[in-house]
Amino acid sequence: MSATDSTLPRPRTLGRATVNAVVGLSVLYTLLPVLWLLLAAAKNRDALFGSDLLSLSEFSFLTNLGDLFAMEGGQYGRWYVNSLLYAVLGAAVGSLVSVACGYAFDKYRFRHKEKLFGLVLAAVMVPQTVLALPLYLMASEAGIVNTFWAVFVPVLFNPFGVYLGRIFSQGYVPDEVLEAARIDGAGELTMYARVALRMLGPGLVTVFLFQLTAIWNNFFLPMVMLSDQDLYPVSLGLYTWNSSASVSPEYYPVVIMGSLLAVLPLILAFALLQRFWRSGLTAGAVK
Protein backbone atom coordinates (compact mmCIF):
# COMPACT_ATOMS: atom_id res chain seq x y z
CA MET A 1 0.00 0.00 0.00
CA SER A 2 2.82 2.38 0.81
CA ALA A 3 4.54 1.68 -2.50
CA THR A 4 1.31 2.35 -4.37
CA ASP A 5 0.57 5.51 -2.41
CA SER A 6 4.03 6.85 -3.08
CA THR A 7 3.34 6.93 -6.77
CA LEU A 8 -0.03 8.69 -6.56
CA PRO A 9 1.18 12.32 -6.37
CA ARG A 10 3.42 11.83 -9.39
CA PRO A 11 0.74 12.17 -12.11
CA ARG A 12 -0.60 15.28 -10.39
CA THR A 13 2.91 16.76 -10.32
CA LEU A 14 3.45 15.92 -13.98
CA GLY A 15 0.09 17.44 -14.89
CA ARG A 16 0.92 20.63 -13.02
CA ALA A 17 4.30 20.83 -14.71
CA THR A 18 2.67 20.34 -18.11
CA VAL A 19 0.16 23.11 -17.44
CA ASN A 20 2.92 25.44 -16.25
CA ALA A 21 4.97 24.66 -19.35
CA VAL A 22 2.02 25.38 -21.66
CA VAL A 23 1.26 28.63 -19.83
CA GLY A 24 4.92 29.64 -19.98
CA LEU A 25 5.09 28.99 -23.74
CA SER A 26 1.88 30.94 -24.26
CA VAL A 27 3.23 33.91 -22.30
CA LEU A 28 6.50 33.74 -24.24
CA TYR A 29 4.62 33.58 -27.54
CA THR A 30 2.60 36.64 -26.52
CA LEU A 31 5.47 38.71 -25.15
CA LEU A 32 8.08 38.04 -27.85
CA PRO A 33 6.48 40.40 -30.42
CA VAL A 34 6.17 43.08 -27.74
CA LEU A 35 9.82 42.59 -26.79
CA TRP A 36 10.86 42.84 -30.43
CA LEU A 37 8.81 46.03 -30.80
CA LEU A 38 10.49 47.57 -27.76
CA LEU A 39 13.96 46.70 -29.00
CA ALA A 40 13.28 47.73 -32.60
CA ALA A 41 11.83 51.08 -31.53
CA ALA A 42 15.09 51.89 -29.75
CA LYS A 43 17.30 51.22 -32.81
CA ASN A 44 18.22 53.30 -35.80
CA ARG A 45 17.53 52.29 -39.38
CA ASP A 46 20.88 50.54 -39.92
CA ALA A 47 20.42 48.38 -36.82
CA LEU A 48 16.94 47.33 -37.95
CA PHE A 49 18.35 45.71 -41.07
CA GLY A 50 21.44 44.32 -39.33
CA SER A 51 22.01 41.41 -37.00
CA ASP A 52 22.67 43.48 -33.86
CA LEU A 53 19.08 44.22 -32.88
CA LEU A 54 19.59 42.65 -29.45
CA SER A 55 22.77 44.58 -28.70
CA LEU A 56 22.86 47.71 -26.56
CA SER A 57 24.70 49.74 -29.19
CA GLU A 58 23.17 52.23 -31.61
CA PHE A 59 20.53 53.22 -29.06
CA SER A 60 18.38 55.97 -30.59
CA PHE A 61 15.02 55.78 -28.82
CA LEU A 62 14.71 59.53 -28.22
CA THR A 63 15.86 60.30 -31.75
CA ASN A 64 13.22 58.01 -33.23
CA LEU A 65 10.61 59.53 -30.94
CA GLY A 66 11.50 63.05 -32.08
CA ASP A 67 11.52 61.99 -35.73
CA LEU A 68 8.10 60.40 -35.30
CA PHE A 69 6.42 63.61 -34.15
CA ALA A 70 8.39 65.72 -36.63
CA MET A 71 7.60 63.58 -39.68
CA GLU A 72 5.38 65.37 -42.21
CA GLY A 73 4.78 68.32 -39.95
CA GLY A 74 3.64 66.36 -36.92
CA GLN A 75 1.06 64.27 -38.73
CA TYR A 76 1.34 61.42 -36.23
CA GLY A 77 0.19 63.66 -33.39
CA ARG A 78 -2.99 64.51 -35.31
CA TRP A 79 -3.60 60.83 -36.03
CA TYR A 80 -3.15 59.99 -32.37
CA VAL A 81 -5.65 62.62 -31.27
CA ASN A 82 -8.08 61.38 -33.92
CA SER A 83 -7.79 57.82 -32.62
CA LEU A 84 -8.40 58.97 -29.06
CA LEU A 85 -11.52 60.83 -30.16
CA TYR A 86 -12.83 57.94 -32.24
CA ALA A 87 -12.04 55.28 -29.64
CA VAL A 88 -12.49 56.87 -26.22
CA LEU A 89 -15.49 59.05 -27.04
CA GLY A 90 -17.01 56.42 -29.31
CA ALA A 91 -16.54 53.64 -26.74
CA ALA A 92 -18.02 55.79 -23.97
CA VAL A 93 -21.14 56.72 -25.93
CA GLY A 94 -21.42 53.30 -27.55
CA SER A 95 -21.20 51.44 -24.24
CA LEU A 96 -23.95 53.65 -22.77
CA VAL A 97 -26.15 52.92 -25.78
CA SER A 98 -25.44 49.19 -25.70
CA VAL A 99 -26.07 48.79 -21.97
CA ALA A 100 -29.27 50.83 -22.17
CA CYS A 101 -30.55 48.66 -25.04
CA GLY A 102 -29.62 45.48 -23.17
CA TYR A 103 -31.37 46.76 -20.06
CA ALA A 104 -34.52 47.47 -22.09
CA PHE A 105 -34.46 43.97 -23.61
CA ASP A 106 -34.15 42.47 -20.14
CA LYS A 107 -36.55 44.53 -18.01
CA TYR A 108 -39.33 45.55 -20.36
CA ARG A 109 -41.95 43.60 -22.25
CA PHE A 110 -42.83 44.72 -25.73
CA ARG A 111 -44.07 43.17 -28.89
CA HIS A 112 -41.72 40.81 -30.78
CA LYS A 113 -39.01 41.35 -28.17
CA GLU A 114 -37.34 37.97 -28.60
CA LYS A 115 -37.50 38.19 -32.40
CA LEU A 116 -35.78 41.57 -32.31
CA PHE A 117 -33.17 40.23 -29.93
CA GLY A 118 -32.64 37.35 -32.33
CA LEU A 119 -31.83 39.92 -35.01
CA VAL A 120 -29.30 41.46 -32.63
CA LEU A 121 -27.65 38.07 -32.16
CA ALA A 122 -27.64 37.53 -35.92
CA ALA A 123 -25.95 40.91 -36.39
CA VAL A 124 -23.15 39.79 -34.05
CA MET A 125 -22.13 37.17 -36.61
CA VAL A 126 -21.89 39.65 -39.51
CA PRO A 127 -18.25 40.68 -40.18
CA GLN A 128 -17.63 44.40 -40.02
CA THR A 129 -15.92 44.36 -43.42
CA VAL A 130 -19.20 43.24 -45.01
CA LEU A 131 -20.92 46.34 -43.62
CA ALA A 132 -18.28 48.80 -44.84
CA LEU A 133 -19.71 49.28 -48.34
CA PRO A 134 -23.36 49.70 -47.20
CA LEU A 135 -22.21 52.15 -44.55
CA TYR A 136 -20.26 54.08 -47.16
CA LEU A 137 -23.32 54.32 -49.41
CA MET A 138 -25.46 55.50 -46.50
CA ALA A 139 -22.82 58.05 -45.48
CA SER A 140 -22.61 59.24 -49.09
CA GLU A 141 -26.36 59.80 -49.18
CA ALA A 142 -26.13 61.71 -45.89
CA GLY A 143 -23.22 63.80 -47.19
CA ILE A 144 -20.81 62.94 -44.38
CA VAL A 145 -18.18 60.96 -46.32
CA ASN A 146 -14.63 62.10 -45.50
CA THR A 147 -15.73 63.68 -42.23
CA PHE A 148 -15.30 62.82 -38.57
CA TRP A 149 -18.91 61.62 -38.37
CA ALA A 150 -18.46 59.01 -41.11
CA VAL A 151 -16.20 57.01 -38.77
CA PHE A 152 -17.65 58.06 -35.43
CA VAL A 153 -21.38 57.36 -35.92
CA PRO A 154 -21.14 53.69 -37.12
CA VAL A 155 -19.08 52.63 -34.08
CA LEU A 156 -21.77 53.78 -31.65
CA PHE A 157 -23.95 50.75 -32.34
CA ASN A 158 -22.54 47.38 -31.33
CA PRO A 159 -24.81 44.29 -31.35
CA PHE A 160 -22.40 42.33 -29.17
CA GLY A 161 -22.50 45.14 -26.61
CA VAL A 162 -26.31 44.94 -26.57
CA TYR A 163 -26.09 41.21 -25.91
CA LEU A 164 -23.63 41.78 -23.07
CA GLY A 165 -25.81 44.57 -21.72
CA ARG A 166 -28.75 42.18 -21.39
CA ILE A 167 -26.60 39.56 -19.66
CA PHE A 168 -25.24 42.11 -17.20
CA SER A 169 -28.73 43.46 -16.53
CA GLN A 170 -29.94 39.96 -15.70
CA GLY A 171 -27.01 39.37 -13.37
CA TYR A 172 -26.70 42.72 -11.59
CA VAL A 173 -30.10 44.41 -11.49
CA PRO A 174 -32.72 42.56 -9.39
CA ASP A 175 -36.33 43.12 -10.35
CA GLU A 176 -37.20 43.64 -6.67
CA VAL A 177 -35.02 46.74 -6.49
CA LEU A 178 -36.74 48.25 -9.51
CA GLU A 179 -40.16 47.50 -8.07
CA ALA A 180 -39.18 49.23 -4.82
CA ALA A 181 -38.03 52.27 -6.81
CA ARG A 182 -41.33 52.38 -8.67
CA ILE A 183 -43.25 52.21 -5.40
CA ASP A 184 -41.21 55.18 -4.16
CA GLY A 185 -42.43 57.13 -7.19
CA ALA A 186 -39.30 57.05 -9.37
CA GLY A 187 -39.85 57.39 -13.11
CA GLU A 188 -38.34 54.95 -15.59
CA LEU A 189 -35.51 57.24 -16.70
CA THR A 190 -34.73 58.31 -13.14
CA MET A 191 -34.78 54.70 -11.99
CA TYR A 192 -32.38 53.68 -14.74
CA ALA A 193 -29.98 56.58 -14.25
CA ARG A 194 -29.87 56.54 -10.43
CA VAL A 195 -30.42 52.88 -9.60
CA ALA A 196 -29.83 50.49 -12.47
CA LEU A 197 -26.88 52.25 -14.09
CA ARG A 198 -24.90 52.20 -10.84
CA MET A 199 -25.46 48.45 -10.52
CA LEU A 200 -24.42 48.03 -14.15
CA GLY A 201 -21.06 49.72 -13.56
CA PRO A 202 -18.88 46.59 -14.02
CA GLY A 203 -20.83 45.62 -17.11
CA LEU A 204 -20.53 49.14 -18.51
CA VAL A 205 -16.76 49.06 -18.06
CA THR A 206 -16.54 45.65 -19.71
CA VAL A 207 -18.50 46.78 -22.76
CA PHE A 208 -16.40 49.96 -22.84
CA LEU A 209 -13.16 47.96 -23.00
CA PHE A 210 -14.46 45.75 -25.79
CA GLN A 211 -15.63 48.81 -27.71
CA LEU A 212 -12.37 50.68 -27.08
CA THR A 213 -10.27 47.82 -28.41
CA ALA A 214 -12.44 47.31 -31.48
CA ILE A 215 -12.56 51.00 -32.42
CA TRP A 216 -8.86 51.62 -31.74
CA ASN A 217 -7.89 48.73 -34.02
CA ASN A 218 -10.50 49.62 -36.63
CA PHE A 219 -8.84 49.92 -40.02
CA PHE A 220 -11.14 49.02 -42.88
CA LEU A 221 -13.95 51.47 -42.12
CA PRO A 222 -11.67 54.57 -41.96
CA MET A 223 -9.91 53.41 -45.12
CA VAL A 224 -13.25 53.29 -46.96
CA MET A 225 -14.69 56.49 -45.48
CA LEU A 226 -11.71 58.87 -45.37
CA SER A 227 -9.46 60.42 -47.96
CA ASP A 228 -8.20 63.39 -45.91
CA GLN A 229 -5.06 62.34 -44.04
CA ASP A 230 -5.76 64.85 -41.27
CA LEU A 231 -8.75 62.67 -40.28
CA TYR A 232 -6.88 59.35 -40.31
CA PRO A 233 -6.63 57.26 -37.13
CA VAL A 234 -3.26 55.84 -36.11
CA SER A 235 -3.89 52.44 -37.70
CA LEU A 236 -4.58 53.87 -41.14
CA GLY A 237 -1.85 56.50 -40.88
CA LEU A 238 0.83 53.95 -40.00
CA TYR A 239 -0.37 51.80 -42.90
CA THR A 240 0.23 54.64 -45.34
CA TRP A 241 3.68 55.29 -43.92
CA ASN A 242 4.55 51.61 -44.04
CA SER A 243 3.50 51.53 -47.69
CA SER A 244 5.86 54.44 -48.34
CA ALA A 245 8.74 52.75 -46.49
CA SER A 246 9.55 50.49 -49.43
CA VAL A 247 10.46 53.61 -51.42
CA SER A 248 11.68 55.79 -48.53
CA PRO A 249 13.41 53.61 -45.87
CA GLU A 250 13.50 56.50 -43.38
CA TYR A 251 9.87 55.68 -42.61
CA TYR A 252 10.73 52.31 -41.05
CA PRO A 253 11.99 53.59 -37.64
CA VAL A 254 9.07 56.00 -37.24
CA VAL A 255 6.53 53.31 -38.17
CA ILE A 256 7.93 50.99 -35.52
CA MET A 257 8.03 53.75 -32.91
CA GLY A 258 4.48 54.75 -33.85
CA SER A 259 3.34 51.14 -33.49
CA LEU A 260 4.83 51.02 -30.00
CA LEU A 261 3.02 54.19 -28.92
CA ALA A 262 -0.20 52.93 -30.51
CA VAL A 263 -0.54 50.03 -28.05
CA LEU A 264 -0.03 52.16 -24.94
CA PRO A 265 -3.65 53.45 -24.58
CA LEU A 266 -5.04 49.91 -24.66
CA ILE A 267 -2.52 48.68 -22.09
CA LEU A 268 -3.27 51.67 -19.87
CA ALA A 269 -7.04 51.21 -20.17
CA PHE A 270 -6.89 47.51 -19.28
CA ALA A 271 -4.50 48.18 -16.39
CA LEU A 272 -6.68 50.91 -14.88
CA LEU A 273 -10.05 49.20 -15.44
CA GLN A 274 -8.98 45.60 -14.90
CA ARG A 275 -10.77 45.03 -11.60
CA PHE A 276 -14.09 46.25 -13.05
CA TRP A 277 -13.58 44.18 -16.18
CA ARG A 278 -12.83 40.97 -14.30
CA SER A 279 -15.83 41.38 -12.03
CA GLY A 280 -18.02 42.12 -15.02
CA LEU A 281 -17.02 38.92 -16.83
CA THR A 282 -18.27 36.82 -13.89
CA ALA A 283 -21.80 38.24 -14.01
CA GLY A 284 -23.33 35.24 -15.75
CA ALA A 285 -21.49 32.76 -13.55
CA VAL A 286 -22.61 34.46 -10.34
CA LYS A 287 -26.19 34.48 -11.51
Coordinates of C-alpha atoms in Angstrom, one line a residue:
M1 CA 0.0 0.0 0.0
S2 CA 2.8 2.4 0.8
A3 CA 4.5 1.7 -2.5
T4 CA 1.3 2.3 -4.4
D5 CA 0.6 5.5 -2.4
S6 CA 4.0 6.9 -3.1
T7 CA 3.3 6.9 -6.8
L8 CA 0.0 8.7 -6.6
P9 CA 1.2 12.3 -6.4
R10 CA 3.4 11.8 -9.4
P11 CA 0.7 12.2 -12.1
R12 CA -0.6 15.3 -10.4
T13 CA 2.9 16.8 -10.3
L14 CA 3.4 15.9 -14.0
G15 CA 0.1 17.4 -14.9
R16 CA 0.9 20.6 -13.0
A17 CA 4.3 20.8 -14.7
T18 CA 2.7 20.3 -18.1
V19 CA 0.2 23.1 -17.4
N20 CA 2.9 25.4 -16.2
A21 CA 5.0 24.7 -19.4
V22 CA 2.0 25.4 -21.7
V23 CA 1.3 28.6 -19.8
G24 CA 4.9 29.6 -20.0
L25 CA 5.1 29.0 -23.7
S26 CA 1.9 30.9 -24.3
V27 CA 3.2 33.9 -22.3
L28 CA 6.5 33.7 -24.2
Y29 CA 4.6 33.6 -27.5
T30 CA 2.6 36.6 -26.5
L31 CA 5.5 38.7 -25.2
L32 CA 8.1 38.0 -27.8
P33 CA 6.5 40.4 -30.4
V34 CA 6.2 43.1 -27.7
L35 CA 9.8 42.6 -26.8
W36 CA 10.9 42.8 -30.4
L37 CA 8.8 46.0 -30.8
L38 CA 10.5 47.6 -27.8
L39 CA 14.0 46.7 -29.0
A40 CA 13.3 47.7 -32.6
A41 CA 11.8 51.1 -31.5
A42 CA 15.1 51.9 -29.8
K43 CA 17.3 51.2 -32.8
N44 CA 18.2 53.3 -35.8
R45 CA 17.5 52.3 -39.4
D46 CA 20.9 50.5 -39.9
A47 CA 20.4 48.4 -36.8
L48 CA 16.9 47.3 -37.9
F49 CA 18.4 45.7 -41.1
G50 CA 21.4 44.3 -39.3
S51 CA 22.0 41.4 -37.0
D52 CA 22.7 43.5 -33.9
L53 CA 19.1 44.2 -32.9
L54 CA 19.6 42.7 -29.4
S55 CA 22.8 44.6 -28.7
L56 CA 22.9 47.7 -26.6
S57 CA 24.7 49.7 -29.2
E58 CA 23.2 52.2 -31.6
F59 CA 20.5 53.2 -29.1
S60 CA 18.4 56.0 -30.6
F61 CA 15.0 55.8 -28.8
L62 CA 14.7 59.5 -28.2
T63 CA 15.9 60.3 -31.7
N64 CA 13.2 58.0 -33.2
L65 CA 10.6 59.5 -30.9
G66 CA 11.5 63.0 -32.1
D67 CA 11.5 62.0 -35.7
L68 CA 8.1 60.4 -35.3
F69 CA 6.4 63.6 -34.2
A70 CA 8.4 65.7 -36.6
M71 CA 7.6 63.6 -39.7
E72 CA 5.4 65.4 -42.2
G73 CA 4.8 68.3 -40.0
G74 CA 3.6 66.4 -36.9
Q75 CA 1.1 64.3 -38.7
Y76 CA 1.3 61.4 -36.2
G77 CA 0.2 63.7 -33.4
R78 CA -3.0 64.5 -35.3
W79 CA -3.6 60.8 -36.0
Y80 CA -3.1 60.0 -32.4
V81 CA -5.6 62.6 -31.3
N82 CA -8.1 61.4 -33.9
S83 CA -7.8 57.8 -32.6
L84 CA -8.4 59.0 -29.1
L85 CA -11.5 60.8 -30.2
Y86 CA -12.8 57.9 -32.2
A87 CA -12.0 55.3 -29.6
V88 CA -12.5 56.9 -26.2
L89 CA -15.5 59.1 -27.0
G90 CA -17.0 56.4 -29.3
A91 CA -16.5 53.6 -26.7
A92 CA -18.0 55.8 -24.0
V93 CA -21.1 56.7 -25.9
G94 CA -21.4 53.3 -27.5
S95 CA -21.2 51.4 -24.2
L96 CA -23.9 53.6 -22.8
V97 CA -26.2 52.9 -25.8
S98 CA -25.4 49.2 -25.7
V99 CA -26.1 48.8 -22.0
A100 CA -29.3 50.8 -22.2
C101 CA -30.6 48.7 -25.0
G102 CA -29.6 45.5 -23.2
Y103 CA -31.4 46.8 -20.1
A104 CA -34.5 47.5 -22.1
F105 CA -34.5 44.0 -23.6
D106 CA -34.1 42.5 -20.1
K107 CA -36.5 44.5 -18.0
Y108 CA -39.3 45.6 -20.4
R109 CA -41.9 43.6 -22.3
F110 CA -42.8 44.7 -25.7
R111 CA -44.1 43.2 -28.9
H112 CA -41.7 40.8 -30.8
K113 CA -39.0 41.4 -28.2
E114 CA -37.3 38.0 -28.6
K115 CA -37.5 38.2 -32.4
L116 CA -35.8 41.6 -32.3
F117 CA -33.2 40.2 -29.9
G118 CA -32.6 37.3 -32.3
L119 CA -31.8 39.9 -35.0
V120 CA -29.3 41.5 -32.6
L121 CA -27.7 38.1 -32.2
A122 CA -27.6 37.5 -35.9
A123 CA -25.9 40.9 -36.4
V124 CA -23.2 39.8 -34.1
M125 CA -22.1 37.2 -36.6
V126 CA -21.9 39.6 -39.5
P127 CA -18.2 40.7 -40.2
Q128 CA -17.6 44.4 -40.0
T129 CA -15.9 44.4 -43.4
V130 CA -19.2 43.2 -45.0
L131 CA -20.9 46.3 -43.6
A132 CA -18.3 48.8 -44.8
L133 CA -19.7 49.3 -48.3
P134 CA -23.4 49.7 -47.2
L135 CA -22.2 52.2 -44.5
Y136 CA -20.3 54.1 -47.2
L137 CA -23.3 54.3 -49.4
M138 CA -25.5 55.5 -46.5
A139 CA -22.8 58.1 -45.5
S140 CA -22.6 59.2 -49.1
E141 CA -26.4 59.8 -49.2
A142 CA -26.1 61.7 -45.9
G143 CA -23.2 63.8 -47.2
I144 CA -20.8 62.9 -44.4
V145 CA -18.2 61.0 -46.3
N146 CA -14.6 62.1 -45.5
T147 CA -15.7 63.7 -42.2
F148 CA -15.3 62.8 -38.6
W149 CA -18.9 61.6 -38.4
A150 CA -18.5 59.0 -41.1
V151 CA -16.2 57.0 -38.8
F152 CA -17.7 58.1 -35.4
V153 CA -21.4 57.4 -35.9
P154 CA -21.1 53.7 -37.1
V155 CA -19.1 52.6 -34.1
L156 CA -21.8 53.8 -31.6
F157 CA -23.9 50.7 -32.3
N158 CA -22.5 47.4 -31.3
P159 CA -24.8 44.3 -31.4
F160 CA -22.4 42.3 -29.2
G161 CA -22.5 45.1 -26.6
V162 CA -26.3 44.9 -26.6
Y163 CA -26.1 41.2 -25.9
L164 CA -23.6 41.8 -23.1
G165 CA -25.8 44.6 -21.7
R166 CA -28.7 42.2 -21.4
I167 CA -26.6 39.6 -19.7
F168 CA -25.2 42.1 -17.2
S169 CA -28.7 43.5 -16.5
Q170 CA -29.9 40.0 -15.7
G171 CA -27.0 39.4 -13.4
Y172 CA -26.7 42.7 -11.6
V173 CA -30.1 44.4 -11.5
P174 CA -32.7 42.6 -9.4
D175 CA -36.3 43.1 -10.4
E176 CA -37.2 43.6 -6.7
V177 CA -35.0 46.7 -6.5
L178 CA -36.7 48.2 -9.5
E179 CA -40.2 47.5 -8.1
A180 CA -39.2 49.2 -4.8
A181 CA -38.0 52.3 -6.8
R182 CA -41.3 52.4 -8.7
I183 CA -43.3 52.2 -5.4
D184 CA -41.2 55.2 -4.2
G185 CA -42.4 57.1 -7.2
A186 CA -39.3 57.1 -9.4
G187 CA -39.9 57.4 -13.1
E188 CA -38.3 54.9 -15.6
L189 CA -35.5 57.2 -16.7
T190 CA -34.7 58.3 -13.1
M191 CA -34.8 54.7 -12.0
Y192 CA -32.4 53.7 -14.7
A193 CA -30.0 56.6 -14.2
R194 CA -29.9 56.5 -10.4
V195 CA -30.4 52.9 -9.6
A196 CA -29.8 50.5 -12.5
L197 CA -26.9 52.2 -14.1
R198 CA -24.9 52.2 -10.8
M199 CA -25.5 48.4 -10.5
L200 CA -24.4 48.0 -14.1
G201 CA -21.1 49.7 -13.6
P202 CA -18.9 46.6 -14.0
G203 CA -20.8 45.6 -17.1
L204 CA -20.5 49.1 -18.5
V205 CA -16.8 49.1 -18.1
T206 CA -16.5 45.6 -19.7
V207 CA -18.5 46.8 -22.8
F208 CA -16.4 50.0 -22.8
L209 CA -13.2 48.0 -23.0
F210 CA -14.5 45.8 -25.8
Q211 CA -15.6 48.8 -27.7
L212 CA -12.4 50.7 -27.1
T213 CA -10.3 47.8 -28.4
A214 CA -12.4 47.3 -31.5
I215 CA -12.6 51.0 -32.4
W216 CA -8.9 51.6 -31.7
N217 CA -7.9 48.7 -34.0
N218 CA -10.5 49.6 -36.6
F219 CA -8.8 49.9 -40.0
F220 CA -11.1 49.0 -42.9
L221 CA -14.0 51.5 -42.1
P222 CA -11.7 54.6 -42.0
M223 CA -9.9 53.4 -45.1
V224 CA -13.3 53.3 -47.0
M225 CA -14.7 56.5 -45.5
L226 CA -11.7 58.9 -45.4
S227 CA -9.5 60.4 -48.0
D228 CA -8.2 63.4 -45.9
Q229 CA -5.1 62.3 -44.0
D230 CA -5.8 64.8 -41.3
L231 CA -8.7 62.7 -40.3
Y232 CA -6.9 59.4 -40.3
P233 CA -6.6 57.3 -37.1
V234 CA -3.3 55.8 -36.1
S235 CA -3.9 52.4 -37.7
L236 CA -4.6 53.9 -41.1
G237 CA -1.9 56.5 -40.9
L238 CA 0.8 54.0 -40.0
Y239 CA -0.4 51.8 -42.9
T240 CA 0.2 54.6 -45.3
W241 CA 3.7 55.3 -43.9
N242 CA 4.5 51.6 -44.0
S243 CA 3.5 51.5 -47.7
S244 CA 5.9 54.4 -48.3
A245 CA 8.7 52.8 -46.5
S246 CA 9.6 50.5 -49.4
V247 CA 10.5 53.6 -51.4
S248 CA 11.7 55.8 -48.5
P249 CA 13.4 53.6 -45.9
E250 CA 13.5 56.5 -43.4
Y251 CA 9.9 55.7 -42.6
Y252 CA 10.7 52.3 -41.0
P253 CA 12.0 53.6 -37.6
V254 CA 9.1 56.0 -37.2
V255 CA 6.5 53.3 -38.2
I256 CA 7.9 51.0 -35.5
M257 CA 8.0 53.7 -32.9
G258 CA 4.5 54.8 -33.8
S259 CA 3.3 51.1 -33.5
L260 CA 4.8 51.0 -30.0
L261 CA 3.0 54.2 -28.9
A262 CA -0.2 52.9 -30.5
V263 CA -0.5 50.0 -28.0
L264 CA 0.0 52.2 -24.9
P265 CA -3.6 53.5 -24.6
L266 CA -5.0 49.9 -24.7
I267 CA -2.5 48.7 -22.1
L268 CA -3.3 51.7 -19.9
A269 CA -7.0 51.2 -20.2
F270 CA -6.9 47.5 -19.3
A271 CA -4.5 48.2 -16.4
L272 CA -6.7 50.9 -14.9
L273 CA -10.1 49.2 -15.4
Q274 CA -9.0 45.6 -14.9
R275 CA -10.8 45.0 -11.6
F276 CA -14.1 46.3 -13.0
W277 CA -13.6 44.2 -16.2
R278 CA -12.8 41.0 -14.3
S279 CA -15.8 41.4 -12.0
G280 CA -18.0 42.1 -15.0
L281 CA -17.0 38.9 -16.8
T282 CA -18.3 36.8 -13.9
A283 CA -21.8 38.2 -14.0
G284 CA -23.3 35.2 -15.7
A285 CA -21.5 32.8 -13.6
V286 CA -22.6 34.5 -10.3
K287 CA -26.2 34.5 -11.5

